[in-house]
């Protein structure tokens, strides 16, 4: 049976308001009239949901590079979803709903297509750059609430802590081997999707969120042509599976409490996305706050009640007016437009294609001036192989820093194999990481050979494993 070709992208973007984030000082953890307490929550899978335990990964067959993955478990063997993942899910919605900086966005870097490195260049508005939260007296709403570390200058601890979500008593995972379609890192060199102007150097389109849709079978699996760049899972949380976790709040304003509750417990028409294989339709879930097991109150309430903060009444914390609207409302909506088929296009079909504000695939024109002479595929126009332009761009990237924004030169460095360099973890991408060479500002894609518990913001010293002829680092080793 032939599959219908995709009409809509698995993701869309929430635009960045021109005014920029509202900034204020970090209030700290002291309880001076602020609200603190615990929200007891249930997470309910609305479709298949999966988060991988790479400690127990196996190859699908001897000599096969594809992996067979199991669901993440704690030390007692109980299936869990990491608190860091839940906190990231909550923060992603909060940042989009209440404009905040872009902690994981890089205006310059290197992405890949079919293994080929492709430099990209986009403009992140100064007000939204993560460096803009470099003054503890001028933090965006998300950094004030969820915390931020900026070098030696800004150390703001999170006032929202999220526990791991453990499989609820009586619930069970579905034991079924499923072959997934291909998953890969983002492709910001595809300017018709990632650039607001459709060309190189244009403003970044916004915050990327994945849409809800029914899972599709991996292309070619039924015909015996399962991609060698795909993986399989041996179990998953099916629709209706329930997990339990807690959200701890410390010294929030009443407005912040209302905002957190709105972003955490969405209404029946909207839902979160979580875990692995989100582009393939996995990870749709809902969060419910159990009022009887939750409690919020001020420090004064706590002392008057001998440590108890008086329960939780949802009506006491109304949702902010009009907070869910526009593209954010569309991206969080559980249902897709009638007739929409969601999925990635084959690589060859992306040439000349972009997405509109609803995520629908649409033809686009080529961009030249202001687009940097790039075609929609990201390859420099007029360069059949593109290799020389890629090498030149890689060398240029290694000489540019990020602190001052696009085009700010840093100290040039010719790296050599086995050199020790200091890197900062920018973001986790797929099975690897996007790293930044602290001295040069150049970005490096790194896939570790063993599970590596790095987090964005971590700094490490690594050795150079491979460079090109310009001295640009292409691979490192721990």
Tab-separated table of C-alpha atoms in Angstrom:
chain	number	residue	atom	x	y	z
A	1	UNK	CA	0.000	0.000	0.000
A	2	UNK	CA	1.524	3.322	-1.046
A	3	UNK	CA	1.912	6.058	1.543
A	4	UNK	CA	0.549	9.538	0.949
A	5	UNK	CA	3.341	12.112	0.613
A	6	UNK	CA	3.698	14.582	3.497
A	7	UNK	CA	1.881	17.902	3.155
A	8	UNK	CA	2.994	19.421	6.487
A	9	UNK	CA	6.282	19.667	8.357
A	10	UNK	CA	6.643	17.919	11.755
A	11	UNK	CA	7.586	21.267	13.287
A	12	UNK	CA	6.745	24.959	13.201
A	13	UNK	CA	7.989	28.202	14.724
A	14	UNK	CA	6.651	30.679	17.263
A	15	UNK	CA	7.741	34.168	16.088
A	16	UNK	CA	9.788	36.448	18.352
A	17	UNK	CA	7.952	39.668	19.337
A	18	UNK	CA	9.884	42.757	18.232
A	19	UNK	CA	9.737	44.303	21.710
A	20	UNK	CA	11.960	41.610	23.222
A	21	UNK	CA	11.747	40.034	26.694
A	22	UNK	CA	10.711	42.010	29.772
A	23	UNK	CA	13.755	42.053	32.064
A	24	UNK	CA	14.026	42.247	35.855
A	25	UNK	CA	16.456	41.283	38.648
A	26	UNK	CA	16.762	37.710	39.913
A	27	UNK	CA	14.748	37.542	43.175
A	28	UNK	CA	16.723	34.711	44.748
A	29	UNK	CA	15.453	31.926	46.995
A	30	UNK	CA	14.703	33.981	50.099
A	31	UNK	CA	11.046	33.651	51.114
A	32	UNK	CA	9.937	37.234	51.494
A	33	UNK	CA	6.244	36.949	50.749
A	34	UNK	CA	6.841	34.687	47.748
A	35	UNK	CA	4.863	31.517	47.001
A	36	UNK	CA	6.449	28.104	47.566
A	37	UNK	CA	5.148	24.573	47.583
A	38	UNK	CA	4.759	21.342	45.656
A	39	UNK	CA	2.569	20.367	42.709
A	40	UNK	CA	1.847	16.635	42.524
A	41	UNK	CA	1.400	15.791	38.839
A	42	UNK	CA	0.369	12.949	36.568
A	43	UNK	CA	1.719	12.721	33.035
A	44	UNK	CA	-0.568	10.793	30.692
A	45	UNK	CA	0.600	9.552	27.285
A	46	UNK	CA	-1.822	10.539	24.511
A	47	UNK	CA	-0.064	8.292	21.998
A	48	UNK	CA	3.152	6.266	21.952
A	49	UNK	CA	5.840	7.900	24.102
A	50	UNK	CA	9.472	6.811	24.406
A	51	UNK	CA	12.662	7.955	26.108
A	52	UNK	CA	15.818	5.925	25.510
A	53	UNK	CA	18.144	4.204	27.967
A	54	UNK	CA	21.458	4.180	26.084
A	55	UNK	CA	23.092	2.160	28.864
A	56	UNK	CA	21.225	-0.944	27.688
A	57	UNK	CA	21.294	-0.349	23.942
A	58	UNK	CA	21.976	-3.294	21.647
A	59	UNK	CA	22.519	-3.632	17.927
A	60	UNK	CA	19.515	-4.860	15.971
A	61	UNK	CA	21.664	-7.683	14.610
A	62	UNK	CA	25.385	-8.553	14.657
A	63	UNK	CA	27.236	-6.154	12.355
A	64	UNK	CA	24.174	-3.895	11.997
A	65	UNK	CA	24.831	-0.254	12.962
A	66	UNK	CA	21.188	0.267	13.893
A	67	UNK	CA	20.374	0.145	17.586
A	68	UNK	CA	17.602	-1.543	19.546
A	69	UNK	CA	16.699	0.760	22.440
A	70	UNK	CA	14.859	0.181	25.701
A	71	UNK	CA	12.891	2.615	27.847
A	72	UNK	CA	14.872	4.588	30.443
A	73	UNK	CA	14.870	3.035	33.931
A	74	UNK	CA	16.104	4.023	37.367
A	75	UNK	CA	18.416	1.978	39.590
A	76	UNK	CA	15.500	-0.190	40.716
A	77	UNK	CA	14.514	-1.014	37.152
A	78	UNK	CA	11.400	1.180	37.214
A	79	UNK	CA	10.617	2.999	33.930
A	80	UNK	CA	11.089	6.759	34.332
A	81	UNK	CA	11.150	10.024	32.422
A	82	UNK	CA	13.994	12.250	33.584
A	83	UNK	CA	13.082	15.382	35.494
A	84	UNK	CA	15.454	17.364	33.259
A	85	UNK	CA	13.358	16.363	30.225
A	86	UNK	CA	10.117	17.373	31.945
A	87	UNK	CA	11.615	20.681	33.024
A	88	UNK	CA	12.812	21.324	29.466
A	89	UNK	CA	9.320	20.552	28.137
A	90	UNK	CA	7.798	23.058	30.572
A	91	UNK	CA	10.428	25.705	29.892
A	92	UNK	CA	9.998	25.430	26.108
A	93	UNK	CA	6.308	26.357	26.391
A	94	UNK	CA	7.025	29.056	28.995
A	95	UNK	CA	9.706	30.722	26.826
A	96	UNK	CA	7.344	30.861	23.860
A	97	UNK	CA	4.329	32.056	25.850
A	98	UNK	CA	6.182	34.723	27.834
A	99	UNK	CA	8.977	35.979	25.530
A	100	UNK	CA	12.389	35.020	26.859
A	101	UNK	CA	15.912	34.598	25.513
A	102	UNK	CA	16.909	31.725	23.202
A	103	UNK	CA	19.376	29.703	25.307
A	104	UNK	CA	19.978	27.004	22.685
A	105	UNK	CA	19.934	29.079	19.484
A	106	UNK	CA	23.187	29.713	17.633
A	107	UNK	CA	23.161	32.192	14.775
A	108	UNK	CA	26.208	30.576	13.221
A	109	UNK	CA	27.373	27.008	13.131
A	110	UNK	CA	27.586	23.851	11.085
A	111	UNK	CA	24.824	21.396	10.315
A	112	UNK	CA	24.979	18.310	8.144
A	113	UNK	CA	23.205	16.878	5.134
A	114	UNK	CA	23.939	13.259	4.245
A	115	UNK	CA	27.122	13.550	6.309
A	116	UNK	CA	28.336	16.689	4.518
A	117	UNK	CA	29.149	19.663	6.782
A	118	UNK	CA	27.218	22.774	5.805
A	119	UNK	CA	27.853	26.113	7.542
A	120	UNK	CA	24.818	28.273	8.237
A	121	UNK	CA	24.328	31.903	9.197
A	122	UNK	CA	21.201	33.363	10.766
A	123	UNK	CA	20.589	36.523	12.796
A	124	UNK	CA	19.454	36.098	16.403
A	125	UNK	CA	18.032	39.479	17.530
A	126	UNK	CA	20.295	40.958	20.258
A	127	UNK	CA	17.458	41.102	22.807
A	128	UNK	CA	16.942	37.333	22.446
A	129	UNK	CA	20.565	36.187	22.540
A	130	UNK	CA	21.381	34.144	25.596
A	131	UNK	CA	24.296	36.482	26.339
A	132	UNK	CA	21.707	39.214	26.947
A	133	UNK	CA	21.017	37.480	30.278
A	134	UNK	CA	24.575	38.250	31.378
A	135	UNK	CA	23.512	40.682	34.112
A	136	UNK	CA	21.720	39.219	37.135
A	137	UNK	CA	19.775	42.491	37.390
A	138	UNK	CA	18.444	42.153	33.817
A	139	UNK	CA	17.215	38.586	33.312
A	140	UNK	CA	14.444	37.454	30.968
A	141	UNK	CA	11.330	35.788	32.492
A	142	UNK	CA	12.545	32.217	31.846
A	143	UNK	CA	16.064	32.746	33.198
A	144	UNK	CA	14.653	34.441	36.329
A	145	UNK	CA	12.455	31.403	36.928
A	146	UNK	CA	14.388	28.398	35.617
A	147	UNK	CA	17.877	29.694	36.378
A	148	UNK	CA	20.911	30.637	34.317
A	149	UNK	CA	24.698	30.363	34.461
A	150	UNK	CA	26.767	32.801	32.410
A	151	UNK	CA	30.484	32.307	32.994
A	152	UNK	CA	31.686	33.604	36.365
A	153	UNK	CA	29.303	36.556	36.438
A	154	UNK	CA	25.773	35.170	36.659
A	155	UNK	CA	24.755	32.203	38.820
A	156	UNK	CA	20.984	32.167	39.290
A	157	UNK	CA	19.561	28.939	40.717
A	158	UNK	CA	16.286	27.609	39.389
A	159	UNK	CA	13.194	28.318	41.460
A	160	UNK	CA	11.394	25.458	39.704
A	161	UNK	CA	12.610	21.922	40.361
A	162	UNK	CA	11.066	18.875	38.673
A	163	UNK	CA	11.452	15.297	39.875
A	164	UNK	CA	11.754	12.267	37.631
A	165	UNK	CA	8.411	10.875	36.494
A	166	UNK	CA	8.054	7.235	37.538
A	167	UNK	CA	5.634	4.766	35.981
A	168	UNK	CA	2.493	4.826	38.123
A	169	UNK	CA	1.568	1.827	40.217
A	170	UNK	CA	-0.410	-0.635	38.150
A	171	UNK	CA	0.694	0.868	34.819
A	172	UNK	CA	2.867	-1.038	32.346
A	173	UNK	CA	4.860	-0.385	29.200
A	174	UNK	CA	3.894	-2.009	25.914
A	175	UNK	CA	6.479	-4.608	24.920
A	176	UNK	CA	6.627	-4.364	21.131
A	177	UNK	CA	9.550	-3.926	18.766
A	178	UNK	CA	8.955	-0.948	16.487
A	179	UNK	CA	11.249	0.115	13.659
A	180	UNK	CA	11.443	3.899	13.537
A	181	UNK	CA	11.971	6.190	10.592
A	182	UNK	CA	15.138	8.266	10.297
A	183	UNK	CA	15.923	10.830	12.979
A	184	UNK	CA	18.648	13.417	12.579
A	185	UNK	CA	19.877	16.726	13.949
A	186	UNK	CA	18.240	20.044	12.929
A	187	UNK	CA	19.111	21.470	9.499
A	188	UNK	CA	19.339	25.262	9.997
A	189	UNK	CA	21.152	25.571	6.655
A	190	UNK	CA	17.712	25.082	5.060
A	191	UNK	CA	16.901	28.778	5.110
A	192	UNK	CA	13.346	28.577	3.651
A	193	UNK	CA	12.343	26.883	6.927
A	194	UNK	CA	14.647	28.480	9.508
A	195	UNK	CA	15.081	32.047	8.200
A	196	UNK	CA	12.312	34.654	8.470
A	197	UNK	CA	13.393	36.060	5.092
A	198	UNK	CA	14.036	32.648	3.523
A	199	UNK	CA	17.714	33.402	2.908
A	200	UNK	CA	21.102	33.210	4.545
A	201	UNK	CA	21.736	35.820	7.227
A	202	UNK	CA	18.035	36.522	7.755
A	203	UNK	CA	16.462	36.720	11.224
A	204	UNK	CA	15.900	33.362	12.881
A	205	UNK	CA	12.277	32.394	12.320
A	206	UNK	CA	11.420	31.834	15.955
A	207	UNK	CA	11.180	29.056	18.510
A	208	UNK	CA	10.928	25.591	17.063
A	209	UNK	CA	8.227	23.280	18.413
A	210	UNK	CA	7.055	19.891	17.150
A	211	UNK	CA	3.418	19.346	16.223
A	212	UNK	CA	1.044	16.568	17.285
A	213	UNK	CA	0.181	13.967	14.679
A	214	UNK	CA	-0.421	10.241	14.354
A	215	UNK	CA	2.752	8.128	14.138
A	216	UNK	CA	3.580	6.962	10.643
A	217	UNK	CA	5.376	3.711	9.793
A	218	UNK	CA	9.021	4.041	8.851
A	219	UNK	CA	9.247	4.494	5.042
A	220	UNK	CA	10.136	1.285	3.238
A	221	UNK	CA	9.901	-1.014	6.268
A	222	UNK	CA	7.084	-3.073	4.791
A	223	UNK	CA	9.061	-3.435	1.559
A	224	UNK	CA	12.182	-4.550	3.417
A	225	UNK	CA	14.034	-1.262	2.823
A	226	UNK	CA	14.388	-0.005	6.366
A	227	UNK	CA	17.018	2.759	6.432
A	228	UNK	CA	20.420	1.905	7.904
A	229	UNK	CA	20.340	5.328	9.630
A	230	UNK	CA	17.302	4.402	11.704
A	231	UNK	CA	16.873	2.654	15.049
A	232	UNK	CA	14.285	0.415	16.690
A	233	UNK	CA	12.643	0.420	20.122
A	234	UNK	CA	11.583	-2.665	22.030
A	235	UNK	CA	8.988	-1.049	24.315
A	236	UNK	CA	7.071	2.193	24.742
A	237	UNK	CA	4.401	3.889	26.803
A	238	UNK	CA	1.122	3.497	24.925
A	239	UNK	CA	-1.774	5.951	25.035
A	240	UNK	CA	-3.218	6.106	28.541
A	241	UNK	CA	0.007	5.121	30.316
A	242	UNK	CA	0.448	7.232	33.446
A	243	UNK	CA	3.580	8.550	35.156
A	244	UNK	CA	3.823	10.474	38.447
A	245	UNK	CA	6.143	13.379	39.283
A	246	UNK	CA	6.406	16.531	41.403
A	247	UNK	CA	7.144	20.168	40.655
A	248	UNK	CA	8.745	22.097	43.517
A	249	UNK	CA	8.293	25.889	43.483
A	250	UNK	CA	10.444	28.274	45.542
A	251	UNK	CA	9.659	31.951	46.144
A	252	UNK	CA	7.574	32.677	43.053
A	253	UNK	CA	5.374	35.693	42.580
A	254	UNK	CA	1.666	35.001	42.200
A	255	UNK	CA	1.943	35.956	38.530
A	256	UNK	CA	4.746	33.415	38.039
A	257	UNK	CA	2.701	30.690	39.719
A	258	UNK	CA	-0.208	31.373	37.356
A	259	UNK	CA	2.145	31.271	34.383
A	260	UNK	CA	3.770	27.988	35.420
A	261	UNK	CA	0.400	26.335	36.033
A	262	UNK	CA	-0.921	27.513	32.657
A	263	UNK	CA	2.128	26.144	30.795
A	264	UNK	CA	2.179	22.914	32.821
A	265	UNK	CA	-1.479	21.903	32.773
A	266	UNK	CA	-2.802	22.734	29.314
A	267	UNK	CA	-6.474	22.496	28.436
A	268	UNK	CA	-8.147	19.555	26.722
A	269	UNK	CA	-7.474	20.966	23.232
A	270	UNK	CA	-3.694	21.259	23.631
A	271	UNK	CA	-0.832	19.027	24.713
A	272	UNK	CA	2.914	18.724	25.284
A	273	UNK	CA	5.577	16.889	23.260
A	274	UNK	CA	8.226	14.875	25.081
A	275	UNK	CA	10.923	12.283	24.530
A	276	UNK	CA	12.438	10.637	21.462
A	277	UNK	CA	10.959	10.524	17.938
A	278	UNK	CA	8.796	13.653	18.278
A	279	UNK	CA	9.034	14.332	14.505
A	280	UNK	CA	7.670	10.835	13.888
A	281	UNK	CA	4.528	11.433	15.940
A	282	UNK	CA	5.728	10.150	19.298
A	283	UNK	CA	5.679	11.994	22.613
A	284	UNK	CA	2.228	13.650	22.821
A	285	UNK	CA	1.216	13.859	26.469
A	286	UNK	CA	-0.922	15.745	28.968
A	287	UNK	CA	-0.141	16.858	32.517
A	288	UNK	CA	-2.731	16.853	35.302
A	289	UNK	CA	-2.173	18.447	38.732
A	290	UNK	CA	-3.575	16.404	41.632
A	291	UNK	CA	-5.056	19.092	43.847
A	292	UNK	CA	-5.443	16.848	46.903
A	293	UNK	CA	-1.707	16.046	46.999
A	294	UNK	CA	-0.476	19.560	46.131
A	295	UNK	CA	0.096	22.594	48.324
A	296	UNK	CA	1.168	26.187	47.743
A	297	UNK	CA	1.511	29.104	50.108
A	298	UNK	CA	3.727	31.867	51.440
A	299	UNK	CA	6.364	31.577	54.153
A	300	UNK	CA	3.958	33.236	56.612
A	301	UNK	CA	1.287	30.631	55.793
A	302	UNK	CA	3.821	27.921	56.422
A	303	UNK	CA	4.679	29.105	59.912
A	304	UNK	CA	1.049	29.753	60.877
A	305	UNK	CA	0.114	26.204	59.844
A	306	UNK	CA	3.116	24.504	61.507
A	307	UNK	CA	4.789	23.601	58.238
A	308	UNK	CA	1.691	22.877	56.149
A	309	UNK	CA	0.848	25.343	53.424
A	310	UNK	CA	-2.886	24.789	53.229
A	311	UNK	CA	-3.566	22.663	50.145
A	312	UNK	CA	-4.135	23.752	46.579
A	313	UNK	CA	-7.169	25.331	44.924
A	314	UNK	CA	-6.916	25.667	41.155
A	315	UNK	CA	-9.356	28.589	41.063
A	316	UNK	CA	-6.935	30.536	43.226
A	317	UNK	CA	-4.469	30.600	40.313
A	318	UNK	CA	-6.263	31.729	37.107
A	319	UNK	CA	-4.588	31.444	33.733
A	320	UNK	CA	-3.060	34.686	32.378
A	321	UNK	CA	-5.472	36.300	29.928
A	322	UNK	CA	-4.715	35.565	26.278
A	323	UNK	CA	-1.448	33.760	26.958
A	324	UNK	CA	-2.138	30.951	24.453
A	325	UNK	CA	-2.629	32.380	20.962
A	326	UNK	CA	-1.193	32.600	17.457
A	327	UNK	CA	1.403	30.083	16.305
A	328	UNK	CA	1.933	28.754	19.832
A	329	UNK	CA	-1.742	27.840	20.083
A	330	UNK	CA	-1.578	26.108	16.705
A	331	UNK	CA	1.578	24.140	17.499
A	332	UNK	CA	0.264	22.873	20.837
A	333	UNK	CA	-3.121	21.898	19.392
A	334	UNK	CA	-3.752	18.164	19.508
A	335	UNK	CA	-5.461	17.983	16.107
A	336	UNK	CA	-4.004	18.791	12.691
A	337	UNK	CA	-5.799	20.449	9.739
A	338	UNK	CA	-8.133	18.132	7.793
A	339	UNK	CA	-6.220	16.202	5.165
A	340	UNK	CA	-2.807	17.054	6.635
A	341	UNK	CA	-0.142	14.355	6.316
A	342	UNK	CA	2.781	15.210	8.587
A	343	UNK	CA	6.340	14.044	7.966
A	344	UNK	CA	9.723	14.903	6.509
A	345	UNK	CA	10.153	15.199	2.761
A	346	UNK	CA	12.878	13.129	1.080
A	347	UNK	CA	16.138	15.104	0.896
A	348	UNK	CA	15.879	15.624	-2.844
A	349	UNK	CA	12.385	17.126	-2.500
A	350	UNK	CA	13.470	19.928	-0.159
A	351	UNK	CA	15.084	21.901	-2.981
A	352	UNK	CA	12.819	24.848	-3.662
A	353	UNK	CA	10.473	24.034	-0.762
A	354	UNK	CA	9.777	25.804	2.514
A	355	UNK	CA	6.999	25.908	5.109
A	356	UNK	CA	4.367	28.547	5.782
A	357	UNK	CA	3.211	29.782	9.205
A	358	UNK	CA	0.964	26.718	9.525
A	359	UNK	CA	3.804	24.284	8.785
A	360	UNK	CA	2.472	23.460	5.307
A	361	UNK	CA	5.071	22.736	2.614
A	362	UNK	CA	5.077	25.488	-0.012
A	363	UNK	CA	7.284	26.272	-3.029
A	364	UNK	CA	9.738	29.143	-2.489
A	365	UNK	CA	11.895	31.279	-4.765
A	366	UNK	CA	15.688	31.305	-4.708
A	367	UNK	CA	17.366	33.948	-2.557
A	368	UNK	CA	20.456	35.788	-3.752
A	369	UNK	CA	21.514	39.180	-2.338
A	370	UNK	CA	20.739	39.236	1.352
A	371	UNK	CA	20.426	35.481	1.040
A	372	UNK	CA	24.151	35.186	0.586
A	373	UNK	CA	23.876	33.542	-2.831
A	374	UNK	CA	22.459	30.394	-1.276
A	375	UNK	CA	19.917	28.087	-2.810
A	376	UNK	CA	17.039	26.859	-0.623
A	377	UNK	CA	18.974	23.616	-0.098
A	378	UNK	CA	21.754	25.513	1.657
A	379	UNK	CA	24.414	24.825	-0.996
A	380	UNK	CA	26.213	27.934	-2.343
A	381	UNK	CA	24.679	28.908	-5.697
A	382	UNK	CA	26.864	28.290	-8.700
A	383	UNK	CA	29.095	25.717	-6.945
A	384	UNK	CA	28.310	22.279	-8.273
A	385	UNK	CA	30.301	20.463	-5.609
A	386	UNK	CA	30.155	23.159	-3.000
A	387	UNK	CA	33.272	21.767	-1.308
A	388	UNK	CA	35.518	24.807	-1.671
A	389	UNK	CA	32.839	27.182	-0.381
A	390	UNK	CA	32.136	24.879	2.564
A	391	UNK	CA	35.813	24.789	3.526
A	392	UNK	CA	36.082	28.554	3.236
A	393	UNK	CA	33.006	29.051	5.378
A	394	UNK	CA	34.261	26.571	7.980
A	395	UNK	CA	37.527	28.470	8.208
A	396	UNK	CA	35.642	31.763	8.596
A	397	UNK	CA	33.483	30.312	11.346
A	398	UNK	CA	36.567	29.250	13.292
A	399	UNK	CA	37.689	32.888	13.410
A	400	UNK	CA	34.395	34.328	14.613
A	401	UNK	CA	33.170	34.614	18.197
A	402	UNK	CA	29.583	34.646	19.345
A	403	UNK	CA	29.760	37.082	22.236
A	404	UNK	CA	29.527	40.156	20.077
A	405	UNK	CA	27.080	38.638	17.635
A	406	UNK	CA	27.540	37.854	13.956
A	407	UNK	CA	30.722	39.059	12.374
A	408	UNK	CA	32.690	39.716	15.582
A	409	UNK	CA	36.235	38.438	15.052
A	410	UNK	CA	37.951	36.304	17.673
A	411	UNK	CA	41.587	35.320	17.965
A	412	UNK	CA	42.437	33.104	14.955
A	413	UNK	CA	43.645	29.630	15.852
A	414	UNK	CA	45.139	26.871	13.759
A	415	UNK	CA	44.164	23.664	15.505
A	416	UNK	CA	46.146	20.470	15.103
A	417	UNK	CA	45.407	16.851	15.871
A	418	UNK	CA	45.830	15.976	19.575
A	419	UNK	CA	45.761	19.640	20.660
A	420	UNK	CA	43.935	20.179	23.942
A	421	UNK	CA	41.127	22.722	23.610
A	422	UNK	CA	38.447	24.030	25.958
A	423	UNK	CA	34.865	23.607	24.759
A	424	UNK	CA	31.437	24.615	26.000
A	425	UNK	CA	28.382	22.404	25.456
A	426	UNK	CA	25.853	24.472	23.485
A	427	UNK	CA	23.101	21.887	23.065
A	428	UNK	CA	22.345	18.170	22.930
A	429	UNK	CA	21.414	17.133	19.383
A	430	UNK	CA	20.193	13.607	18.652
A	431	UNK	CA	22.810	11.179	19.970
A	432	UNK	CA	25.485	13.872	20.201
A	433	UNK	CA	26.250	17.444	21.153
A	434	UNK	CA	26.863	20.837	19.579
A	435	UNK	CA	30.035	22.255	21.108
A	436	UNK	CA	31.689	25.673	20.973
A	437	UNK	CA	35.444	26.156	20.915
A	438	UNK	CA	35.802	28.659	23.775
A	439	UNK	CA	38.835	30.382	22.230
A	440	UNK	CA	37.677	30.725	18.633
A	441	UNK	CA	33.880	30.536	18.887
A	442	UNK	CA	33.752	27.826	16.206
A	443	UNK	CA	31.065	25.199	16.623
A	444	UNK	CA	31.699	21.455	16.452
A	445	UNK	CA	29.259	18.565	16.160
A	446	UNK	CA	30.377	15.728	18.427
A	447	UNK	CA	28.950	12.216	18.738
A	448	UNK	CA	30.484	10.379	21.709
A	449	UNK	CA	31.304	6.677	21.461
A	450	UNK	CA	29.884	6.015	24.919
A	451	UNK	CA	27.009	7.724	26.811
A	452	UNK	CA	28.243	11.110	28.003
A	453	UNK	CA	26.187	12.987	30.659
A	454	UNK	CA	26.974	16.489	29.412
A	455	UNK	CA	24.497	19.347	29.747
A	456	UNK	CA	24.277	22.748	27.992
A	457	UNK	CA	26.625	25.178	29.698
A	458	UNK	CA	29.138	22.519	30.764
A	459	UNK	CA	32.774	23.293	29.946
A	460	UNK	CA	35.308	20.543	29.276
A	461	UNK	CA	38.835	20.094	27.984
A	462	UNK	CA	39.008	17.697	25.034
A	463	UNK	CA	41.552	16.631	22.443
A	464	UNK	CA	41.309	17.410	18.744
A	465	UNK	CA	40.815	14.235	16.729
A	466	UNK	CA	40.388	15.586	13.209
A	467	UNK	CA	40.897	18.947	11.448
A	468	UNK	CA	40.663	20.178	7.864
A	469	UNK	CA	43.402	21.886	5.896
A	470	UNK	CA	42.488	25.269	7.357
A	471	UNK	CA	42.927	24.035	10.934
A	472	UNK	CA	39.172	23.950	11.593
A	473	UNK	CA	38.194	21.292	14.140
A	474	UNK	CA	35.886	18.663	12.648
A	475	UNK	CA	35.944	16.095	15.479
A	476	UNK	CA	37.131	15.827	19.074
A	477	UNK	CA	37.606	13.028	21.579
A	478	UNK	CA	37.165	12.952	25.338
